[in-house]
Coordinates of C-alpha atoms in Angstrom, one line a residue:
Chain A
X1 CA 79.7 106.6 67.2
X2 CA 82.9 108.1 65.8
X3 CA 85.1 106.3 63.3
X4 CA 88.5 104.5 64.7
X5 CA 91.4 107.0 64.9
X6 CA 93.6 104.4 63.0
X7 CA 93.1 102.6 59.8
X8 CA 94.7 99.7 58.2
X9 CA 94.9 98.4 54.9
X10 CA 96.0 94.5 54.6
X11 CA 96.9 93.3 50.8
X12 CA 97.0 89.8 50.4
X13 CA 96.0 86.9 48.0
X14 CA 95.9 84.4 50.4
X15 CA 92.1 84.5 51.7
X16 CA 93.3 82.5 54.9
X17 CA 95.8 85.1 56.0
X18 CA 93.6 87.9 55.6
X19 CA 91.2 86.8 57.6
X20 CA 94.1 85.7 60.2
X21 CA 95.3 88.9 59.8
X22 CA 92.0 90.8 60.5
X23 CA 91.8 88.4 63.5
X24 CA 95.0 89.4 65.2
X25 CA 94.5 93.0 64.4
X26 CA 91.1 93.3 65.5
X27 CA 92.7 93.1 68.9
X28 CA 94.2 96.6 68.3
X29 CA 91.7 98.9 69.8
X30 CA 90.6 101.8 67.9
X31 CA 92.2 100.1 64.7
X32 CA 89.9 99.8 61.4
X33 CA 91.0 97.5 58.8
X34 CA 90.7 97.1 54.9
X35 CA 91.0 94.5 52.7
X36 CA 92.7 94.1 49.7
X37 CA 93.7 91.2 47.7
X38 CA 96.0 91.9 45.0
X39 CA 98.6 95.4 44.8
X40 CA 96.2 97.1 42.1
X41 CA 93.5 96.2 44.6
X42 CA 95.3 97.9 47.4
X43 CA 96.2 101.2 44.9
X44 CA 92.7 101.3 44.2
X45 CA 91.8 101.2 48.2
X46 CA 94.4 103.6 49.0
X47 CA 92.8 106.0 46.5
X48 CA 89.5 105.9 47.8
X49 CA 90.7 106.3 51.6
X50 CA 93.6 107.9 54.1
X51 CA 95.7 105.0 55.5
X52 CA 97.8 105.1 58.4
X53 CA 99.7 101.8 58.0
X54 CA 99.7 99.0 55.3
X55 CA 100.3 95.6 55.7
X56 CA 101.0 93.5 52.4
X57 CA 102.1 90.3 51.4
X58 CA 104.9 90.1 48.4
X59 CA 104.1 87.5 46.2
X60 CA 100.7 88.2 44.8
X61 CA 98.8 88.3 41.1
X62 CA 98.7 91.5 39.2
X63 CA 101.2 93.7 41.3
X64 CA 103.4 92.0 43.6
X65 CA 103.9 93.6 47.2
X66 CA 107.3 95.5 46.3
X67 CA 105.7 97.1 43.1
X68 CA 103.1 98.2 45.6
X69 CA 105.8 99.9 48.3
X70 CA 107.2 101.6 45.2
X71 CA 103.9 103.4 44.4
X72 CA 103.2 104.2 47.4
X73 CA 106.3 105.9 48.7
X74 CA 105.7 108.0 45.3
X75 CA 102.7 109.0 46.0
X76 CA 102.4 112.2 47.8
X77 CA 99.5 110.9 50.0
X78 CA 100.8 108.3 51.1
X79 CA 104.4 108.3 51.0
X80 CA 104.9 108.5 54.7
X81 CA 102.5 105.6 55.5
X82 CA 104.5 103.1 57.6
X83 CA 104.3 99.8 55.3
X84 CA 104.9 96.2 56.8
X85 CA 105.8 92.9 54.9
X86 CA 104.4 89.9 55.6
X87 CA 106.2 87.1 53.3
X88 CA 107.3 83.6 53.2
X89 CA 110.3 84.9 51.2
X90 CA 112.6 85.0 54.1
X91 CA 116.5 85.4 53.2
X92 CA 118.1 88.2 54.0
X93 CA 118.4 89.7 50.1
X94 CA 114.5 90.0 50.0
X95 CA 114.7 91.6 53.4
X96 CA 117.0 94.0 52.6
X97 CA 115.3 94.7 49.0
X98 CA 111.9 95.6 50.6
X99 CA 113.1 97.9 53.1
X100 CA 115.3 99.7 50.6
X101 CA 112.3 100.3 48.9
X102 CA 110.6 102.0 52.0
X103 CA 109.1 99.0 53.6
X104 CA 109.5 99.9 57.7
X105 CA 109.0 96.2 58.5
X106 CA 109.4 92.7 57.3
X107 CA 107.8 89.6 58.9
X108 CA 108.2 86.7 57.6
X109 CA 105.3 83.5 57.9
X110 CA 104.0 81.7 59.4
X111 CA 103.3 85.6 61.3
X112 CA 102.2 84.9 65.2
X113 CA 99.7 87.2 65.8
X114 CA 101.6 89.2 69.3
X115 CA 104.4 90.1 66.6
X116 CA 102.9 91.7 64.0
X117 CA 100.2 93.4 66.8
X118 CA 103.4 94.7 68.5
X119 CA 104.8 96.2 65.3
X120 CA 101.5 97.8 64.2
X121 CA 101.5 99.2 67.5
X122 CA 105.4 100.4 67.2
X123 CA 104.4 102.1 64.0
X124 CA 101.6 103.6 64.6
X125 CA 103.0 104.4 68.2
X126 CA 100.3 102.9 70.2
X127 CA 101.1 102.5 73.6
X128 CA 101.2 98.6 74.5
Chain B
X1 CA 149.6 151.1 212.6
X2 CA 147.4 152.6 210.4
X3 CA 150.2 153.5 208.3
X4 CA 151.6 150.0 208.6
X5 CA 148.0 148.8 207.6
X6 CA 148.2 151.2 204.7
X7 CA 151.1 149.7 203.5
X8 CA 149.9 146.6 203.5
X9 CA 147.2 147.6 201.8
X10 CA 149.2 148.9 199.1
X11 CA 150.9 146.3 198.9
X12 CA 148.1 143.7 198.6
X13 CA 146.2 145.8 196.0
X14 CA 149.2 146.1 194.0
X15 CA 149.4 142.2 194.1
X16 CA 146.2 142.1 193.3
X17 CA 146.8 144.7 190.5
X18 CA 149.6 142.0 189.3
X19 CA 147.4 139.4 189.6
X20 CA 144.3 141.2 187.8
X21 CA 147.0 142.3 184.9
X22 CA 148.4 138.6 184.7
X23 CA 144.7 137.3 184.9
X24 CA 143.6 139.8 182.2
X25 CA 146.5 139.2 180.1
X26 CA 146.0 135.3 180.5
X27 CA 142.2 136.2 179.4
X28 CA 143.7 137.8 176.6
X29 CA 146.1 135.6 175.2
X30 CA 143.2 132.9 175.7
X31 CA 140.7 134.8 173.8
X32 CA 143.6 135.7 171.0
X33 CA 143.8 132.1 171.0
X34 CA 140.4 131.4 171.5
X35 CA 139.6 133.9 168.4
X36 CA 142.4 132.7 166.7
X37 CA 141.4 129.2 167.2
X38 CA 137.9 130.2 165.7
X39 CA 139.0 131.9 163.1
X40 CA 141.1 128.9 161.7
X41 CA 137.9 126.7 162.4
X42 CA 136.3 128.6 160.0
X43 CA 138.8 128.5 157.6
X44 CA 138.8 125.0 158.1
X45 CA 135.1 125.2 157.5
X46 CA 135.0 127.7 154.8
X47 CA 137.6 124.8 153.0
X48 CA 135.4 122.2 154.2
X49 CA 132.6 123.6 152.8
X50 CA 134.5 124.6 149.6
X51 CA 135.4 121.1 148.8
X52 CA 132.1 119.4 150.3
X53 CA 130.5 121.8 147.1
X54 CA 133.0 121.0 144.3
X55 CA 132.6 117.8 145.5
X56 CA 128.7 117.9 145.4
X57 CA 129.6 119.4 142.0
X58 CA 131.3 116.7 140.9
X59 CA 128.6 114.3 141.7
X60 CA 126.0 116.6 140.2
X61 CA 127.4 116.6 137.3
X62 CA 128.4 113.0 137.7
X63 CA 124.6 112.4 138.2
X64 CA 123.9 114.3 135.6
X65 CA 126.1 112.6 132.9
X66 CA 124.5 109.2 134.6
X67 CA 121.4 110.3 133.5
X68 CA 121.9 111.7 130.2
X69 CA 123.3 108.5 130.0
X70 CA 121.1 106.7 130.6
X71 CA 118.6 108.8 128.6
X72 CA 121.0 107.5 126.0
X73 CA 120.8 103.9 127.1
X74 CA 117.1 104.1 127.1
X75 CA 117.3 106.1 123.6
X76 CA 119.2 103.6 122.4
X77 CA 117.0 100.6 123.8
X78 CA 114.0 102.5 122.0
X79 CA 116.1 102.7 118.8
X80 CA 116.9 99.0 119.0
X81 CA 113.3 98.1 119.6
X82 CA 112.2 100.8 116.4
X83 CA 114.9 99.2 114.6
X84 CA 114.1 95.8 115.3
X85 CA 110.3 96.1 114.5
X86 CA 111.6 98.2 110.7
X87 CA 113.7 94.7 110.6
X88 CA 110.0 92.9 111.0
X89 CA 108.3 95.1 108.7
X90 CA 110.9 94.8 106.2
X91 CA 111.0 91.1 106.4
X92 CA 107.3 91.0 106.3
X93 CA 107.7 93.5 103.0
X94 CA 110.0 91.3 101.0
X95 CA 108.2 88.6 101.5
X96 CA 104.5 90.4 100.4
X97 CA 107.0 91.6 97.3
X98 CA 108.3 88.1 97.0
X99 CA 104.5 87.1 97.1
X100 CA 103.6 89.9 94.2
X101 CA 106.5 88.9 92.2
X102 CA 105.3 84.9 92.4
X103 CA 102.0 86.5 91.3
X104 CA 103.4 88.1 88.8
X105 CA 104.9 85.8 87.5
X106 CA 102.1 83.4 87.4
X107 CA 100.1 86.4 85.5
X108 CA 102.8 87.1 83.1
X109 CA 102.6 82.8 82.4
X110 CA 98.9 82.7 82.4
X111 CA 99.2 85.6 79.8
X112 CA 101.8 83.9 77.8
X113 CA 99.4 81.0 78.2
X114 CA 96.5 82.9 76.9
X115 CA 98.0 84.3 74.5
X116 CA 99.3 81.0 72.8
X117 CA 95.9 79.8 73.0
X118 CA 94.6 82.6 72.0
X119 CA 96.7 82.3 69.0
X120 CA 96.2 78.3 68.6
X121 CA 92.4 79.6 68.3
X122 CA 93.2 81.6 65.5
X123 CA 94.7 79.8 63.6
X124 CA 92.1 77.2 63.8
X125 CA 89.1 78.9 63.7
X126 CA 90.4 80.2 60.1
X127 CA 92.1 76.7 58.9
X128 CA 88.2 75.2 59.6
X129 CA 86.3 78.1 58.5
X130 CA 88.6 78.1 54.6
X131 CA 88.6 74.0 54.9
X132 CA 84.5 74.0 55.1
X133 CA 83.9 76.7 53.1
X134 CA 84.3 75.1 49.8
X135 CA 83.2 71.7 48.2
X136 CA 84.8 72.4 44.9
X137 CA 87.3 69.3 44.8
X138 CA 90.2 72.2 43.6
X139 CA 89.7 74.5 46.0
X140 CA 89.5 72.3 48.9
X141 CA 92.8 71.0 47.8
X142 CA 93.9 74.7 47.4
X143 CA 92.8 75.5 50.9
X144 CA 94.6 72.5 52.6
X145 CA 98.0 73.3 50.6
X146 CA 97.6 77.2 51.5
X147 CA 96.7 76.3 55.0
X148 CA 99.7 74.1 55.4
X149 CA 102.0 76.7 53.7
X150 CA 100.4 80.3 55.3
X151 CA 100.0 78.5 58.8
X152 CA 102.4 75.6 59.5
X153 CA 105.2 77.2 57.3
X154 CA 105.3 74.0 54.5
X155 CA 107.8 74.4 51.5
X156 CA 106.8 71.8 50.0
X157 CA 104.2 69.2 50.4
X158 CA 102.0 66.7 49.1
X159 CA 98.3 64.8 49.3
X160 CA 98.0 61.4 48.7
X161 CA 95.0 58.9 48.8
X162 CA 94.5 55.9 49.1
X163 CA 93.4 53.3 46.4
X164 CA 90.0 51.4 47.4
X165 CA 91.8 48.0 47.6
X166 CA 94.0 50.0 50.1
X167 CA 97.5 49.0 48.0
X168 CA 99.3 52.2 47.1
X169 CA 98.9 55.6 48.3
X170 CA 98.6 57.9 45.4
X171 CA 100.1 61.6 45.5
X172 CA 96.9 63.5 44.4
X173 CA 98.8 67.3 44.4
X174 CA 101.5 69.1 46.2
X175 CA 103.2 72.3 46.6
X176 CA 106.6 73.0 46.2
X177 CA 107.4 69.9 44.9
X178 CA 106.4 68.3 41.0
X179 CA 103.8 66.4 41.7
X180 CA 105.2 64.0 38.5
X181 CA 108.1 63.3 40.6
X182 CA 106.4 62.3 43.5
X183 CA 106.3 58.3 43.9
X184 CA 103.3 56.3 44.7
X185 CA 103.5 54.8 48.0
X186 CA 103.5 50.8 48.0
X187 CA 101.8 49.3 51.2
X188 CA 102.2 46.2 52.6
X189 CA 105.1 45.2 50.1
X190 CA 107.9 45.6 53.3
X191 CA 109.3 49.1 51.3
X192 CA 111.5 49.6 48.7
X193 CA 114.2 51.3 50.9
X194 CA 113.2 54.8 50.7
X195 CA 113.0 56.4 53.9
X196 CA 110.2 58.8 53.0
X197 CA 108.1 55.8 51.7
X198 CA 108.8 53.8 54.8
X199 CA 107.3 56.5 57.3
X200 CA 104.9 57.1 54.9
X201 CA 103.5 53.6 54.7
X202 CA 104.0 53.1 58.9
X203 CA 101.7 56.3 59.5
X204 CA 99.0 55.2 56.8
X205 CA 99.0 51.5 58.7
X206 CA 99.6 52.9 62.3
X207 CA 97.2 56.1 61.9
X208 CA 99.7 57.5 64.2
X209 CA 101.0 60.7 63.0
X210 CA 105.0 61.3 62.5
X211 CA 105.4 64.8 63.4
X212 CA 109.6 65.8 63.4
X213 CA 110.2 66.8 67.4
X214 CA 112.9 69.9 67.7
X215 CA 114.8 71.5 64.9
X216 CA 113.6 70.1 61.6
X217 CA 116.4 68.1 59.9
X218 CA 115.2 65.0 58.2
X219 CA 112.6 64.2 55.5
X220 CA 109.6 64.5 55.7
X221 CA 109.1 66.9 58.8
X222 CA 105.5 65.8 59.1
X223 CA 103.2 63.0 57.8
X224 CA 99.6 62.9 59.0
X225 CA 97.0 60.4 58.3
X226 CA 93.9 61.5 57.2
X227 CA 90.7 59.6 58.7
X228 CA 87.5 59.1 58.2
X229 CA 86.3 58.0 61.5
X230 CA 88.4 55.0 62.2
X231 CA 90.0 54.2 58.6
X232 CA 92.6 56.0 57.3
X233 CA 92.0 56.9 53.6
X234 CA 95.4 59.1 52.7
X235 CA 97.9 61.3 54.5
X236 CA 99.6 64.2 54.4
X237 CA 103.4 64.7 53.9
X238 CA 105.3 68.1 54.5
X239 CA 108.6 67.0 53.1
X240 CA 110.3 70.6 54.1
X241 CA 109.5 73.3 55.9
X242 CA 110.3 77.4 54.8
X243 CA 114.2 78.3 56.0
X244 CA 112.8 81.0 58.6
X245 CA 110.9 77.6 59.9
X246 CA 113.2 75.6 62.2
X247 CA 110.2 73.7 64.0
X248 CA 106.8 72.6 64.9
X249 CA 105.2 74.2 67.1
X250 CA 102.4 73.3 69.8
X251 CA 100.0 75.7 66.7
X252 CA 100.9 73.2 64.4
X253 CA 100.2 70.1 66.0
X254 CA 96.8 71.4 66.8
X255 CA 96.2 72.2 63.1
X256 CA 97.8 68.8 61.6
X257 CA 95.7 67.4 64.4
X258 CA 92.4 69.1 62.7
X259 CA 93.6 68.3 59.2
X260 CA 93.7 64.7 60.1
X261 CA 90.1 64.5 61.4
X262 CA 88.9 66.7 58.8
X263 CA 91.0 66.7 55.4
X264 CA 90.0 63.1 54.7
X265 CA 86.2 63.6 54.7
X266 CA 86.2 67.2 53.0
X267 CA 87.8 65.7 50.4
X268 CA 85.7 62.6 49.5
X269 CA 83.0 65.6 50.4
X270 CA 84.4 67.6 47.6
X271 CA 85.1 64.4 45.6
X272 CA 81.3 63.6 45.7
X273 CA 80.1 66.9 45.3
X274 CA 82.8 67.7 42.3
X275 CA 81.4 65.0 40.6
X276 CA 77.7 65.2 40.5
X277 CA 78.2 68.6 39.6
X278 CA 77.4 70.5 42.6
X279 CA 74.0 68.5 42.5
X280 CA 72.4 68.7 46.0
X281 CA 70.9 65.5 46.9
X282 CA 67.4 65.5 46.9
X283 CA 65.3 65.1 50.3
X284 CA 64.2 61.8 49.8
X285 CA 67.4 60.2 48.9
X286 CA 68.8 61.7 52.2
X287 CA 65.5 60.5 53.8
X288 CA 66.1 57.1 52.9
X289 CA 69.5 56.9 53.7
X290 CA 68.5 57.7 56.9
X291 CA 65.6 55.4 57.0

């Protein structure tokens, strides 16, 4: 059996979200995810694999989410990955500070599942 | 006498001569006329005949347009009728598309439907899986402040218990909020005024959940009483909810729904479990607890 043309990596702390994250995108076909819980954690996933889109939380232990865009839009792997936030930090300054980084999308929580399926799909241009 | 009969003779043969001449001329003038006569008949006829065929011309053509006519007439019935059956099968078209577009619809609400349970699932399946799958004391408490911050949207919330003579409601931790500055909840002492206290207090006594309907606007958005089977040991208070948060959804009723049948027991779970240390009990003692 071959491996999924797509593959995901998903940093967050939060145990619960990951696994509601995994849930909702497990309904993407053809879509492996990763898991990661903290930024360094992610870094250290990216290294070991080729990503096609990240998902990450911001406000996590060691390295926060925005660190994490930062090092990955300067690393030459990945630095065309398409990166989506998922955060509870939802004014507009925080929106506009992650996507000046080189975040492609910010969702703010509580996430429902359609939307951030929908924008994995945009990214990754999967037809719905 | 001979000669006189000559004479005579003469005579009579020249009248008869005259006679002959004015017979043959009579005969002539009556066939000129006759001829005559004839040939004007014919004329008469040949113009007779002339207009008897540009008549029968006209009606010809006369018969002709009559028919094309009604060719036309019978054209046009058969358009009319081809026409009127289209209008049929056009009427009996909208209303098979009128029929897809109720089923349609009813897919694109079942769907919706699905999708929101689908959803509800979800999130409940993983606020039951992380509130079972500890019984360290902190880390259930962790799980049910996560769960109500991740899932529901809660800024800031708190735990509180119950004291066993069933007098005060004790904040045991929060989230977003001291927990220092968090009052104890009096019960049965009529309230001291506060608002939060007083819905506090009627949900603990009531067991009925106060769950903010619409836009979000007063404090607390949500208090939930947590049960163990009938009794009502503590309750849960989300005093705020994040700013992208403007209401409860049907999601979060399920969940506070689940917390309130299950917090309450985890907890004295964990409480129990906490406290002896993670000691399992031993068969017997279960056995004779059952006994």
């Amino acid at each position: 059996m071959s491996a999924p043309p797509y593959s995901c990596l998903v940093v967050e702390d939060s145990p619960m979200m990951r696994q509601l994250l995994v849930l909702a995108l497990s309904r993407v076909k053809n879509l492996r995810v990763t898991e990661a819980d903290d930024g360094v954690d992610g870094l250290r996933k990216l290294a070991g694999g080729k990503f096609d889109i990240i998902i990450t939380d911001i406000n996590m232990p060691i390295m926060d989410g925005l660190k994490l865009v930062k090092r990955v839009r300067t690393d030459p792997t990945h630095k065309d990955v398409p990166i989506i936030i998922i955060t509870t930090e939802g004014s507009n300054e925080d929106r506009k500070r992650a996507l000046e980084l080189g975040a492609n999308a910010y969702i703010t929580k509580p996430i429902q599942a359609p939307q951030v399926i929908a924008k994995v799909k945009e990214l990754l241009k999967i037809e719905a | 006498m001979s000669e006189k009969k000559g004479r005579g003779s003469r005579k009579s043969d020249r009248a008869a001569a005259a006679v002959a001449a004015e017979l043959k001329e009579k005969r002539d003038a009556f066939l000129q006329s006759f001829f005559k006569r004839g040939a004007e008949l014919s004329d008469e006829l040949m113009q007779e005949n002339r207009r008897l065929r540009e008549q029968m011309g006209k009606i010809e053509a006369e018969n002709t347009e009559l028919r094309t006519q009604l060719a036309s007439d019978r054209a046009i019935r058969d358009l009319l009728k081809k026409i009127d059956q289209l209008e049929r099968e056009k009427a009996r078209l909208l209303s098979t598309v009128s029929e897809q577009e109720e089923i349609t619809g009813q897919i694109t609400n079942r769907f919706a439907q699905v999708e929101g349970d689908l959803e509800s699932f979800a999130n409940l399946y993983v606020a039951s899986f992380q509130l079972h799958l500890s019984l360290r004391l902190r880390t259930v408490l962790r799980h049910i402040k996560e769960l109500l911050q991740q899932l529901v949207g809660a800024r800031s919330l708190a735990v509180y218990f119950a004291d066993e003579e069933g007098r005060r409601l004790v904040p045991i931790a929060s989230e977003g909020v001291e927990l220092a500055s968090i009052a104890t909840v009096l019960l049965h002492d009529g309230g001291d005024g506060d608002p939060v206290s007083a819905v506090i207090e009627r949900t603990f006594l009531t067991g009925v959940p106060h769950i903010t309907e619409g836009p979000v606007a007063s404090v607390p958005a949500a208090c939930i009483p947590l049960q163990i089977e009938d009794r009502v040991v503590g309750a849960i208070v989300v005093f705020g909810l994040l700013a992208q948060k403007v209401e409860f959804v049907t999601v979060d009723r399920e969940l506070f729904k689940l917390l309130g049948a299950h917090a309450g027991a985890t907890l004295v779970a964990a409480y129990l479990y906490t406290s002896g240390d993670g000691r399992l009990p031993a068969p017997e003692a279960l056995r004779s607890l059952l006994g």
